[in-house]
C-alpha cells in the first residue's frame, strides 16, 4: 500500500478512536465508502498544500539569502569607492592648497615688482618732462650749462638702466613663476612617490618582522645545537672516564671536538654579533619607520579634519543651493503672480474704463434731459414774467385812465379809486410775494439738491474706493463683478442728484482715475523693491559660497 492509501486509513482510524464518526447512524452504514473517499481526498489536499507551502518558504529563503549577499557586495563596493573618493579628495585638497600658496607668493612678488616699476616709470616720466622743459630754457641761456645737461643725461641713463633692471626682474619673476609651476608639478610627483614609499615601507616592515622571527628561530636553533654539543662532550668525557680508552685516541678526539667546538662557538659568536647588529639596525630602521608613520598619521589626521571641514562646507553649499533653488522657485512664482495680477489689473482697468464711459454717456444723456427740463422751466418762467409785465402795463394804463376819470368825476370818487388802487396794489403785492416764495422754494430745492449731490458723491467716492481696494486685494472674479456693480452707476430719474451737476461727476471720475493710477504705480514700485531685495539676498548667498 502507498502512503496515500495508508494515510486516509490512519485518519479514518483516528476519527473512529476519537468517537467522532456516527457509528450507529444510518448515514454511516449507507455512506461509509463515500466518507472514506472524502477523507482520503481531504488528506491529499492537505498534503499538497503543505508541500506547496514548504516550497514557497524555501524559495523565499533562497531569494532572501541572494538579496542579502547582493546587499553585502554592494556595501563592500560602496565602502571601497568611498575610501577611494576620500583619498582622491585629500590629494586634490593638498594640491589645491599648495597651488594657491604658490600663486599667492607669485602674485605678491609680481605686485611688488609692478609697483616698483610703476614708481620708476613715473619718476622717469617726471624727470624726462622736467628735462625737456628745462632744455628749452637752457638752450637760450649760455653754453656753460653743458655740464648740468651731462649730469641730467647721466641721471636719465641711470633711470633707464634701472628700468631695464626692473624689466629683468620682471623676467626673473616670470621665470620664478615657471620654476614654481615646475616645483608644483614635482611636488605632485613627489606626493605620488611618497605614497609609493609608504606602501613599500609597510611591505618592508612586514618583511622585517618576518626576518626577525626567522633570525630568532635560528638563534634558538644555534643555542639548542650548542646545548647538544655540550651534552655530547660531557657524555664523551664520561665515556672516556668510564671505559678508559687510550690517551691518544682521547686526545685526538678531544682536540677534534675542541676545534669543532671552537669553530662552532666562533660561528655562533659571529652570528650573535651579526644578529645584534642586525637587531640594532632593524631597531633604528623601525624607529625611523615609526617616526615616519607618526608623521604620516598626523598628516592623515589633518587631512581627515580637512575632509570633515570640506564635508561641512559641501553640506552648507548643498543647503545654500537648495535655498537658492527655493528662492528661484519663489521668484518664478512671484513672476507668475505679478503677471497674473498685472493681467487682472489690465482687465479690470479696461472694464472700469468701459463702465466709466457708459456712466459718462448716461450722465450726458441725463444732463441733456435735465438741461432740456431746465430750458423748459426757464421758458415757462420767461412767459410768466412776460405775462406779468403785460399785466403791469395794462394795470398802469388802467390806473392812468382811472386817474383821468377821477380828475373828471371829482373828488367824490377819489376815495373809491384809492380803495380800488389799494386793492390792486395788495393783489400785486400778494402776487409778488407768491413769486418770491416760489423763487425761495426753488433756491431751497437747489441747495437741498447740492447738499444731496455732495453727500451722494462722497458716499459714491467712499464706496467706489473701498470696492476698488477690495477688488485689487482679492483675485476672484466674483469680487471683480461686485466692484463693477458697485461702480457702475445707473442713470436715475429727474429727482436724483446725479442729473444736476455733470461737472462735479466728471471731476469725481477724474479723481478716481488718478487715484487708481497712483495705486497701480505704488503697487508696481513695491513689487520692484521686493524683487530687488530678493535679488540682493540671492547675490549675497552666491558671494558667501
Coordinates of C-alpha atoms in Angstrom, one line a residue:
X1 CA 0.0 0.0 0.0
X2 CA 1.1 3.6 -0.7
X3 CA 1.3 6.5 1.7
X4 CA -1.8 8.0 0.2
X5 CA -3.7 4.7 0.8
X6 CA -2.3 4.3 4.3
X7 CA -2.8 7.9 5.5
X8 CA -6.6 8.1 4.9
X9 CA -7.0 4.8 6.8
X10 CA -4.9 6.2 9.7
X11 CA -7.0 9.3 9.6
X12 CA -10.2 7.2 9.5
X13 CA -8.9 5.1 12.4
X14 CA -8.1 8.3 14.4
X15 CA -11.6 9.6 13.8
X16 CA -13.1 6.2 14.9
X17 CA -10.9 6.2 18.0
X18 CA -11.9 9.7 18.9
X19 CA -15.6 8.7 18.6
X20 CA -16.2 11.5 16.1
X21 CA -17.9 9.3 13.5
X22 CA -21.5 8.3 14.0
X23 CA -21.0 4.5 14.2
X24 CA -24.7 3.5 14.7
X25 CA -26.1 6.1 12.3
X26 CA -27.9 5.3 9.1
X27 CA -25.5 7.7 7.2
X28 CA -22.5 5.8 8.5
X29 CA -23.9 2.4 7.4
X30 CA -25.0 3.5 3.9
X31 CA -22.2 6.0 3.0
X32 CA -19.1 4.6 4.7
X33 CA -17.2 4.1 1.5
X34 CA -18.0 7.7 0.2
X35 CA -16.9 9.1 3.6
X36 CA -13.6 7.2 3.4
X37 CA -13.0 8.5 -0.2
X38 CA -13.8 12.0 1.1
X39 CA -11.4 11.7 4.0
X40 CA -8.7 10.4 1.5
X41 CA -9.3 13.4 -0.8
X42 CA -9.1 15.8 2.1
X43 CA -5.8 14.3 3.3
X44 CA -4.3 14.5 -0.2
X45 CA -5.3 18.2 -0.5
X46 CA -3.8 18.9 2.9
X47 CA -0.5 17.3 2.0
X48 CA -0.3 19.0 -1.4
X49 CA -1.0 22.3 0.3
X50 CA 1.7 21.6 2.9
X51 CA 4.3 20.7 0.2
X52 CA 3.4 23.9 -1.8
X53 CA 3.9 26.0 1.3
X54 CA 7.3 24.4 2.1
X55 CA 8.5 25.0 -1.5
X56 CA 7.3 28.6 -1.3
X57 CA 9.2 29.1 2.0
X58 CA 12.3 27.6 0.5
X59 CA 12.1 29.9 -2.4
X60 CA 11.6 32.9 -0.1
X61 CA 14.7 31.9 2.0
X62 CA 16.8 31.5 -1.2
X63 CA 15.7 34.8 -2.5
X64 CA 16.4 36.4 0.9
X65 CA 19.9 34.9 1.0
X66 CA 20.6 36.1 -2.5
X67 CA 19.4 39.6 -1.8
X68 CA 21.5 39.7 1.5
X69 CA 24.6 38.7 -0.4
X70 CA 24.0 41.3 -3.1
X71 CA 23.5 43.9 -0.4
X72 CA 26.7 42.9 1.3
X73 CA 28.6 43.0 -2.0
X74 CA 27.2 46.5 -2.8
X75 CA 28.1 47.6 0.7
X76 CA 31.7 46.5 0.2
X77 CA 31.9 48.2 -3.2
X78 CA 30.4 51.4 -1.7
X79 CA 33.0 51.4 1.1
X80 CA 35.8 50.8 -1.3
X81 CA 34.6 53.6 -3.6
X82 CA 34.2 55.9 -0.6
X83 CA 37.7 55.2 0.5
X84 CA 39.0 55.9 -3.0
X85 CA 37.0 59.1 -3.1
X86 CA 38.3 60.3 0.3
X87 CA 41.9 59.6 -0.8
X88 CA 41.4 61.4 -4.0
X89 CA 39.7 64.4 -2.2
X90 CA 42.6 64.6 0.2
X91 CA 45.1 64.6 -2.6
X92 CA 43.1 67.2 -4.5
X93 CA 42.8 69.5 -1.4
X94 CA 46.5 69.2 -0.7
X95 CA 47.4 70.0 -4.3
X96 CA 45.0 72.9 -4.4
X97 CA 46.4 74.3 -1.2
X98 CA 49.9 74.1 -2.5
X99 CA 48.9 75.6 -5.8
X100 CA 47.1 78.5 -4.0
X101 CA 50.2 79.2 -1.8
X102 CA 52.5 79.2 -4.9
X103 CA 50.1 81.5 -6.7
X104 CA 49.8 83.9 -3.8
X105 CA 53.6 84.1 -3.5
X106 CA 53.9 84.7 -7.2
X107 CA 51.1 87.4 -7.1
X108 CA 52.7 89.2 -4.2
X109 CA 56.1 89.2 -5.9
X110 CA 54.5 90.4 -9.2
X111 CA 52.5 93.1 -7.5
X112 CA 55.6 94.4 -5.7
X113 CA 57.7 94.5 -8.8
X114 CA 54.9 96.1 -10.7
X115 CA 54.5 98.8 -8.1
X116 CA 58.3 99.4 -8.1
X117 CA 58.3 99.5 -11.9
X118 CA 55.3 102.0 -11.9
X119 CA 57.1 104.2 -9.4
X120 CA 60.3 104.2 -11.5
X121 CA 58.3 104.9 -14.7
X122 CA 56.5 107.8 -13.1
X123 CA 59.8 109.2 -11.8
X124 CA 61.4 108.7 -15.2
X125 CA 58.5 110.5 -16.9
X126 CA 58.6 113.3 -14.4
X127 CA 62.3 113.8 -14.8
X128 CA 62.0 113.5 -18.5
X129 CA 59.4 116.2 -18.6
X130 CA 61.4 118.5 -16.4
X131 CA 64.4 117.8 -18.6
X132 CA 62.5 118.6 -21.7
X133 CA 61.0 121.7 -20.1
X134 CA 64.4 123.0 -18.9
X135 CA 66.2 122.1 -22.1
X136 CA 64.4 124.7 -24.0
X137 CA 65.2 127.4 -21.4
X138 CA 68.8 126.2 -21.0
X139 CA 69.4 126.5 -24.8
X140 CA 68.5 130.2 -24.7
X141 CA 71.0 130.8 -21.9
X142 CA 74.7 130.2 -22.2
X143 CA 76.6 127.2 -23.2
X144 CA 78.0 126.9 -19.7
X145 CA 75.1 124.7 -18.7
X146 CA 76.5 121.7 -20.7
X147 CA 77.9 120.1 -17.6
X148 CA 74.5 120.2 -15.9
X149 CA 73.0 118.7 -19.0
X150 CA 75.5 115.9 -18.9
X151 CA 74.6 115.2 -15.3
X152 CA 70.9 115.1 -16.2
X153 CA 71.7 112.9 -19.1
X154 CA 73.6 110.6 -16.8
X155 CA 70.7 110.6 -14.4
X156 CA 68.3 109.8 -17.2
X157 CA 70.7 107.0 -18.3
X158 CA 70.7 105.7 -14.7
X159 CA 66.9 105.7 -14.7
X160 CA 66.8 103.9 -18.0
X161 CA 69.2 101.4 -16.6
X162 CA 67.0 101.0 -13.5
X163 CA 64.0 100.5 -15.8
X164 CA 66.0 97.8 -17.7
X165 CA 66.8 96.2 -14.3
X166 CA 63.2 96.2 -13.4
X167 CA 62.3 94.6 -16.7
X168 CA 65.0 92.0 -16.0
X169 CA 63.5 91.5 -12.5
X170 CA 60.1 91.0 -14.1
X171 CA 61.5 88.4 -16.4
X172 CA 63.2 86.8 -13.4
X173 CA 59.8 86.7 -11.6
X174 CA 58.2 85.2 -14.6
X175 CA 61.0 82.6 -14.6
X176 CA 60.4 82.0 -10.9
X177 CA 56.8 81.5 -11.7
X178 CA 57.7 78.9 -14.2
X179 CA 60.0 77.3 -11.7
X180 CA 57.3 77.4 -9.1
X181 CA 55.0 75.7 -11.6
X182 CA 57.6 73.1 -12.2
X183 CA 58.1 72.7 -8.4
X184 CA 54.4 72.3 -8.0
X185 CA 54.4 69.6 -10.6
X186 CA 57.4 68.0 -9.0
X187 CA 55.6 68.2 -5.6
X188 CA 52.7 66.3 -7.2
X189 CA 55.1 63.6 -8.4
X190 CA 56.8 63.6 -5.0
X191 CA 53.5 63.1 -3.4
X192 CA 52.9 60.1 -5.6
X193 CA 56.4 58.8 -4.8
X194 CA 55.8 59.3 -1.1
X195 CA 52.6 57.3 -1.3
X196 CA 54.5 54.5 -3.1
X197 CA 57.3 54.7 -0.5
X198 CA 54.7 54.4 2.3
X199 CA 53.4 51.3 0.7
X200 CA 56.9 50.0 0.2
X201 CA 57.7 50.8 3.9
X202 CA 54.7 48.9 5.0
X203 CA 55.8 45.9 2.9
X204 CA 59.4 46.2 4.2
X205 CA 58.1 46.4 7.8
X206 CA 56.2 43.2 7.2
X207 CA 59.3 41.6 5.7
X208 CA 61.5 42.8 8.5
X209 CA 59.2 41.3 11.1
X210 CA 59.3 38.1 9.2
X211 CA 63.1 38.2 9.1
X212 CA 63.3 39.0 12.8
X213 CA 61.2 36.0 13.5
X214 CA 63.4 33.8 11.3
X215 CA 66.6 35.1 13.0
X216 CA 65.1 34.5 16.4
X217 CA 64.3 30.9 15.3
X218 CA 67.9 30.5 14.0
X219 CA 69.3 31.8 17.3
X220 CA 67.2 29.4 19.3
X221 CA 68.3 26.5 17.0
X222 CA 72.0 27.5 17.5
X223 CA 71.6 27.6 21.2
X224 CA 70.0 24.2 21.0
X225 CA 72.9 22.8 19.0
X226 CA 75.4 24.3 21.5
X227 CA 73.5 22.6 24.2
X228 CA 73.6 19.3 22.3
X229 CA 77.4 19.7 21.7
X230 CA 77.9 20.3 25.4
X231 CA 75.9 17.3 26.3
X232 CA 77.9 15.3 23.7
X233 CA 81.2 16.5 25.2
X234 CA 80.1 15.7 28.6
X235 CA 78.9 12.3 27.5
X236 CA 82.2 11.6 25.7
X237 CA 84.2 12.7 28.8
X238 CA 82.1 10.4 30.9
X239 CA 82.7 7.6 28.3
X240 CA 86.4 8.3 28.4
X241 CA 86.4 8.2 32.2
X242 CA 84.2 5.1 32.3
X243 CA 85.8 3.0 29.6
X244 CA 89.4 4.1 29.9
X245 CA 90.5 4.3 26.3
X246 CA 93.9 5.1 25.2
X247 CA 95.3 8.6 25.7
X248 CA 96.0 9.2 22.0
X249 CA 92.5 8.5 20.9
X250 CA 91.1 10.6 23.7
X251 CA 93.5 13.4 23.0
X252 CA 92.7 13.3 19.3
X253 CA 89.0 13.1 20.0
X254 CA 89.2 15.9 22.5
X255 CA 91.3 18.1 20.1
X256 CA 88.9 17.4 17.2
X257 CA 86.0 18.1 19.4
X258 CA 87.5 21.3 20.8
X259 CA 88.4 22.5 17.4
X260 CA 84.9 21.8 16.2
X261 CA 83.5 23.4 19.3
X262 CA 85.7 26.4 18.9
X263 CA 84.8 26.8 15.3
X264 CA 81.1 26.4 16.1
X265 CA 81.5 28.8 19.1
X266 CA 83.2 31.3 16.7
X267 CA 80.4 30.9 14.2
X268 CA 77.9 31.3 17.0
X269 CA 79.6 34.5 18.3
X270 CA 79.8 35.8 14.8
X271 CA 76.1 35.0 14.3
X272 CA 75.3 36.6 17.6
X273 CA 77.2 39.8 16.7
X274 CA 75.6 39.9 13.3
X275 CA 72.3 39.3 14.9
X276 CA 72.8 42.1 17.4
X277 CA 74.0 44.4 14.7
X278 CA 71.0 43.4 12.6
X279 CA 68.7 43.9 15.5
X280 CA 70.2 47.4 16.2
X281 CA 69.9 48.3 12.5
X282 CA 66.4 47.0 12.5
X283 CA 65.5 48.8 15.7
X284 CA 66.9 52.0 14.2
X285 CA 65.0 51.4 11.0
X286 CA 61.9 50.6 12.9
X287 CA 62.3 53.8 14.9
X288 CA 62.6 55.8 11.7
X289 CA 59.7 53.9 10.3
X290 CA 57.6 54.6 13.4
X291 CA 58.5 58.3 13.3
X292 CA 57.6 58.4 9.6
X293 CA 54.4 56.5 10.3
X294 CA 53.6 59.0 13.1
X295 CA 54.1 61.9 10.8
X296 CA 52.0 60.2 8.2
X297 CA 49.3 59.5 10.8
X298 CA 49.4 63.2 11.8
X299 CA 49.1 64.2 8.2
X300 CA 46.3 61.7 7.8
X301 CA 44.5 63.2 10.8
X302 CA 45.0 66.6 9.4
X303 CA 43.7 65.5 6.1
X304 CA 40.8 63.8 7.8
X305 CA 39.9 67.1 9.7
X306 CA 40.2 69.0 6.4
X307 CA 37.9 66.4 4.8
X308 CA 35.4 66.8 7.6
X309 CA 35.5 70.6 7.1
X310 CA 35.1 70.1 3.4
X311 CA 32.1 67.8 4.0
X312 CA 30.6 70.5 6.2
X313 CA 31.3 73.1 3.5
X314 CA 29.7 70.8 1.0
X315 CA 26.6 70.4 3.3
X316 CA 26.4 74.2 3.7
X317 CA 26.9 74.5 -0.1
X318 CA 24.1 72.0 -0.7
X319 CA 21.8 73.8 1.8
X320 CA 22.6 77.1 0.2
X321 CA 22.0 75.6 -3.2
X322 CA 18.6 74.3 -2.0
X323 CA 17.8 77.7 -0.6
X324 CA 18.8 79.3 -3.9
X325 CA 16.6 76.9 -5.8
X326 CA 13.7 77.7 -3.4
X327 CA 14.4 81.4 -4.0
X328 CA 14.4 80.8 -7.7
X329 CA 11.1 78.9 -7.4
X330 CA 9.7 81.7 -5.3
X331 CA 11.0 84.1 -8.0
X332 CA 9.2 82.2 -10.7
X333 CA 6.0 82.0 -8.6
X334 CA 6.3 85.8 -7.8
X335 CA 6.8 86.4 -11.5
X336 CA 3.7 84.4 -12.3
X337 CA 1.7 86.1 -9.6
X338 CA 2.9 89.5 -10.8
X339 CA 2.0 88.7 -14.4
X340 CA -1.4 87.3 -13.3
X341 CA -2.1 90.4 -11.2
X342 CA -1.0 92.7 -14.0
X343 CA -3.3 91.0 -16.4
X344 CA -6.1 91.1 -13.9
X345 CA -5.4 94.8 -13.3
X346 CA -5.4 95.5 -17.0
X347 CA -8.6 93.6 -17.5
X348 CA -10.1 95.4 -14.5
X349 CA -8.8 98.7 -15.9
X350 CA -10.4 98.1 -19.2
X351 CA -13.7 97.0 -17.6
X352 CA -13.6 100.1 -15.3
X353 CA -12.9 102.3 -18.3
X354 CA -15.8 100.8 -20.1
X355 CA -18.1 101.3 -17.1
X356 CA -16.8 104.9 -16.7
X357 CA -17.5 105.5 -20.4
X358 CA -21.0 104.1 -20.0
X359 CA -21.6 106.2 -16.9
X360 CA -20.4 109.3 -18.7
X361 CA -22.7 108.6 -21.6
X362 CA -25.6 108.0 -19.2
X363 CA -24.6 111.2 -17.4
X364 CA -24.5 113.1 -20.7
X365 CA -28.0 111.8 -21.6
X366 CA -29.3 112.6 -18.1
X367 CA -27.6 116.0 -18.2
X368 CA -29.2 116.8 -21.6
X369 CA -32.6 115.7 -20.4
X370 CA -32.1 117.9 -17.3
X371 CA -30.9 120.8 -19.4
X372 CA -34.0 120.4 -21.6
X373 CA -36.2 120.4 -18.5
X374 CA -34.4 123.5 -17.2
X375 CA -34.8 125.2 -20.5
X376 CA -38.5 124.4 -20.5
X377 CA -38.8 125.8 -16.9
X378 CA -36.9 128.9 -17.9
X379 CA -39.1 129.4 -20.9
X380 CA -42.1 129.0 -18.7
X381 CA -40.7 131.5 -16.2
X382 CA -39.9 133.9 -19.0
X383 CA -43.5 133.5 -20.3
X384 CA -44.8 134.1 -16.8
X385 CA -42.6 137.2 -16.4
X386 CA -43.8 138.5 -19.8
X387 CA -47.4 138.0 -18.9
X388 CA -46.8 139.7 -15.6
X389 CA -45.1 142.7 -17.4
X390 CA -48.1 142.8 -19.8
X391 CA -50.5 142.8 -16.8
X392 CA -48.5 145.5 -15.1
X393 CA -48.6 147.6 -18.3
X394 CA -52.3 147.0 -18.6
X395 CA -52.8 147.9 -14.9
X396 CA -50.7 151.1 -15.3
X397 CA -52.8 152.0 -18.3
X398 CA -55.9 151.2 -16.3
X399 CA -54.6 153.3 -13.4
X400 CA -53.8 156.2 -15.8
X401 CA -57.3 156.0 -17.2
X402 CA -58.8 155.8 -13.7
X403 CA -56.8 158.8 -12.6
X404 CA -58.0 160.8 -15.6
X405 CA -61.6 159.7 -14.9
X406 CA -61.1 160.7 -11.2
X407 CA -59.9 164.1 -12.2
X408 CA -63.0 164.4 -14.3
X409 CA -65.5 162.8 -11.9
X410 CA -64.4 164.9 -9.0
X411 CA -63.3 164.5 -5.5
X412 CA -66.2 162.2 -4.6
X413 CA -64.8 159.2 -6.4
X414 CA -61.3 159.7 -5.1
X415 CA -61.8 157.6 -2.1
X416 CA -63.4 154.7 -4.1
X417 CA -60.5 154.9 -6.6
X418 CA -58.0 154.9 -3.8
X419 CA -59.6 151.9 -2.3
X420 CA -59.6 150.1 -5.7
X421 CA -55.9 151.1 -6.2
X422 CA -55.1 149.8 -2.8
X423 CA -56.8 146.6 -3.5
X424 CA -55.0 146.2 -6.8
X425 CA -51.7 147.0 -5.1
X426 CA -52.5 144.5 -2.4
X427 CA -53.2 141.9 -5.1
X428 CA -49.9 142.8 -6.8
X429 CA -48.0 142.6 -3.6
X430 CA -49.6 139.2 -2.9
X431 CA -48.6 138.0 -6.4
X432 CA -45.1 139.4 -5.9
X433 CA -44.9 137.6 -2.5
X434 CA -46.0 134.4 -4.1
X435 CA -43.3 134.8 -6.8
X436 CA -40.7 135.5 -4.1
X437 CA -41.9 132.4 -2.2
X438 CA -41.7 130.3 -5.3
X439 CA -38.2 131.6 -6.0
X440 CA -37.1 130.9 -2.4
X441 CA -38.6 127.4 -2.6
X442 CA -36.6 126.9 -5.9
X443 CA -33.4 128.1 -4.2
X444 CA -34.0 125.9 -1.2
X445 CA -34.6 123.0 -3.6
X446 CA -31.3 123.8 -5.4
X447 CA -29.5 124.0 -2.0
X448 CA -31.0 120.7 -1.0
X449 CA -30.0 119.2 -4.3
X450 CA -26.5 120.5 -3.9
X451 CA -26.3 119.0 -0.4
X452 CA -27.7 115.7 -1.7
X453 CA -25.2 115.8 -4.6
X454 CA -22.2 116.4 -2.3
X455 CA -23.4 113.7 0.1
X456 CA -24.1 111.1 -2.5
X457 CA -20.9 112.0 -4.4
X458 CA -18.9 111.5 -1.1
X459 CA -20.7 108.2 -0.4
X460 CA -20.1 107.1 -4.0
X461 CA -16.4 108.0 -3.8
X462 CA -16.0 106.1 -0.5
X463 CA -17.9 103.1 -1.8
X464 CA -16.0 103.1 -5.1
X465 CA -12.6 103.4 -3.4
X466 CA -13.4 100.7 -0.9
X467 CA -14.8 98.5 -3.7
X468 CA -11.7 99.2 -5.8
X469 CA -9.3 98.3 -3.0
X470 CA -11.3 95.1 -2.2
X471 CA -11.1 94.2 -5.9
X472 CA -7.4 94.8 -6.1
X473 CA -6.7 92.9 -3.0
X474 CA -8.9 89.9 -4.0
X475 CA -8.3 88.0 -7.2
X476 CA -11.6 86.2 -7.6
X477 CA -14.0 87.1 -10.5
X478 CA -16.9 87.5 -8.1
X479 CA -15.3 90.3 -6.2
X480 CA -14.5 92.0 -9.5
X481 CA -18.1 91.7 -10.5
X482 CA -19.1 93.3 -7.2
X483 CA -16.7 96.1 -7.9
X484 CA -18.2 96.6 -11.3
X485 CA -21.7 96.5 -9.9
X486 CA -20.7 99.0 -7.2
X487 CA -19.0 101.4 -9.6
X488 CA -21.5 101.0 -12.4
X489 CA -23.8 104.0 -11.6
X490 CA -27.1 103.7 -13.4
X491 CA -29.0 106.8 -14.5
X492 CA -31.8 107.8 -12.1
X493 CA -35.0 109.8 -12.6
X494 CA -35.1 113.5 -12.7
X495 CA -35.4 113.8 -8.9
X496 CA -31.9 112.2 -8.4
X497 CA -28.9 114.3 -7.6
X498 CA -26.9 112.8 -10.5
X499 CA -28.9 114.7 -13.0
X500 CA -28.0 118.1 -11.6
X501 CA -24.2 118.7 -11.9
X502 CA -22.3 116.9 -14.7
X503 CA -19.0 118.8 -14.0
X504 CA -18.9 117.5 -10.4
X505 CA -19.4 113.9 -11.5
X506 CA -16.7 114.2 -14.2
X507 CA -14.4 115.7 -11.6
X508 CA -15.1 112.8 -9.3
X509 CA -14.4 110.3 -12.1
X510 CA -11.2 112.0 -13.0
X511 CA -10.0 112.0 -9.3
X512 CA -10.9 108.3 -9.1
X513 CA -8.8 107.5 -12.2
X514 CA -5.9 109.5 -10.8
X515 CA -6.2 107.6 -7.5
X516 CA -6.3 104.2 -9.3
X517 CA -3.3 105.2 -11.4
X518 CA -1.3 106.2 -8.3
X519 CA -2.2 103.0 -6.6
X520 CA -1.0 100.9 -9.6
X521 CA 2.2 102.9 -9.7
X522 CA 2.8 102.4 -6.0
X523 CA 2.0 98.7 -6.3
X524 CA 4.5 98.2 -9.2
X525 CA 7.1 100.2 -7.2
X526 CA 6.6 98.0 -4.2
X527 CA 6.9 94.8 -6.3
X528 CA 10.0 96.1 -7.9
X529 CA 11.5 96.9 -4.5
X530 CA 10.7 93.4 -3.2
X531 CA 12.2 91.8 -6.3
X532 CA 15.3 94.0 -5.9
X533 CA 15.7 92.9 -2.3
X534 CA 15.3 89.2 -3.2
X535 CA 18.0 89.6 -5.9
X536 CA 20.3 91.2 -3.4
X537 CA 19.7 88.3 -1.0
X538 CA 20.4 85.7 -3.7
X539 CA 23.6 87.6 -4.7
X540 CA 24.8 87.7 -1.1
X541 CA 24.2 83.9 -0.8
X542 CA 26.2 83.4 -4.0
X543 CA 29.0 85.6 -2.8
X544 CA 29.1 83.8 0.5
X545 CA 29.6 80.5 -1.3

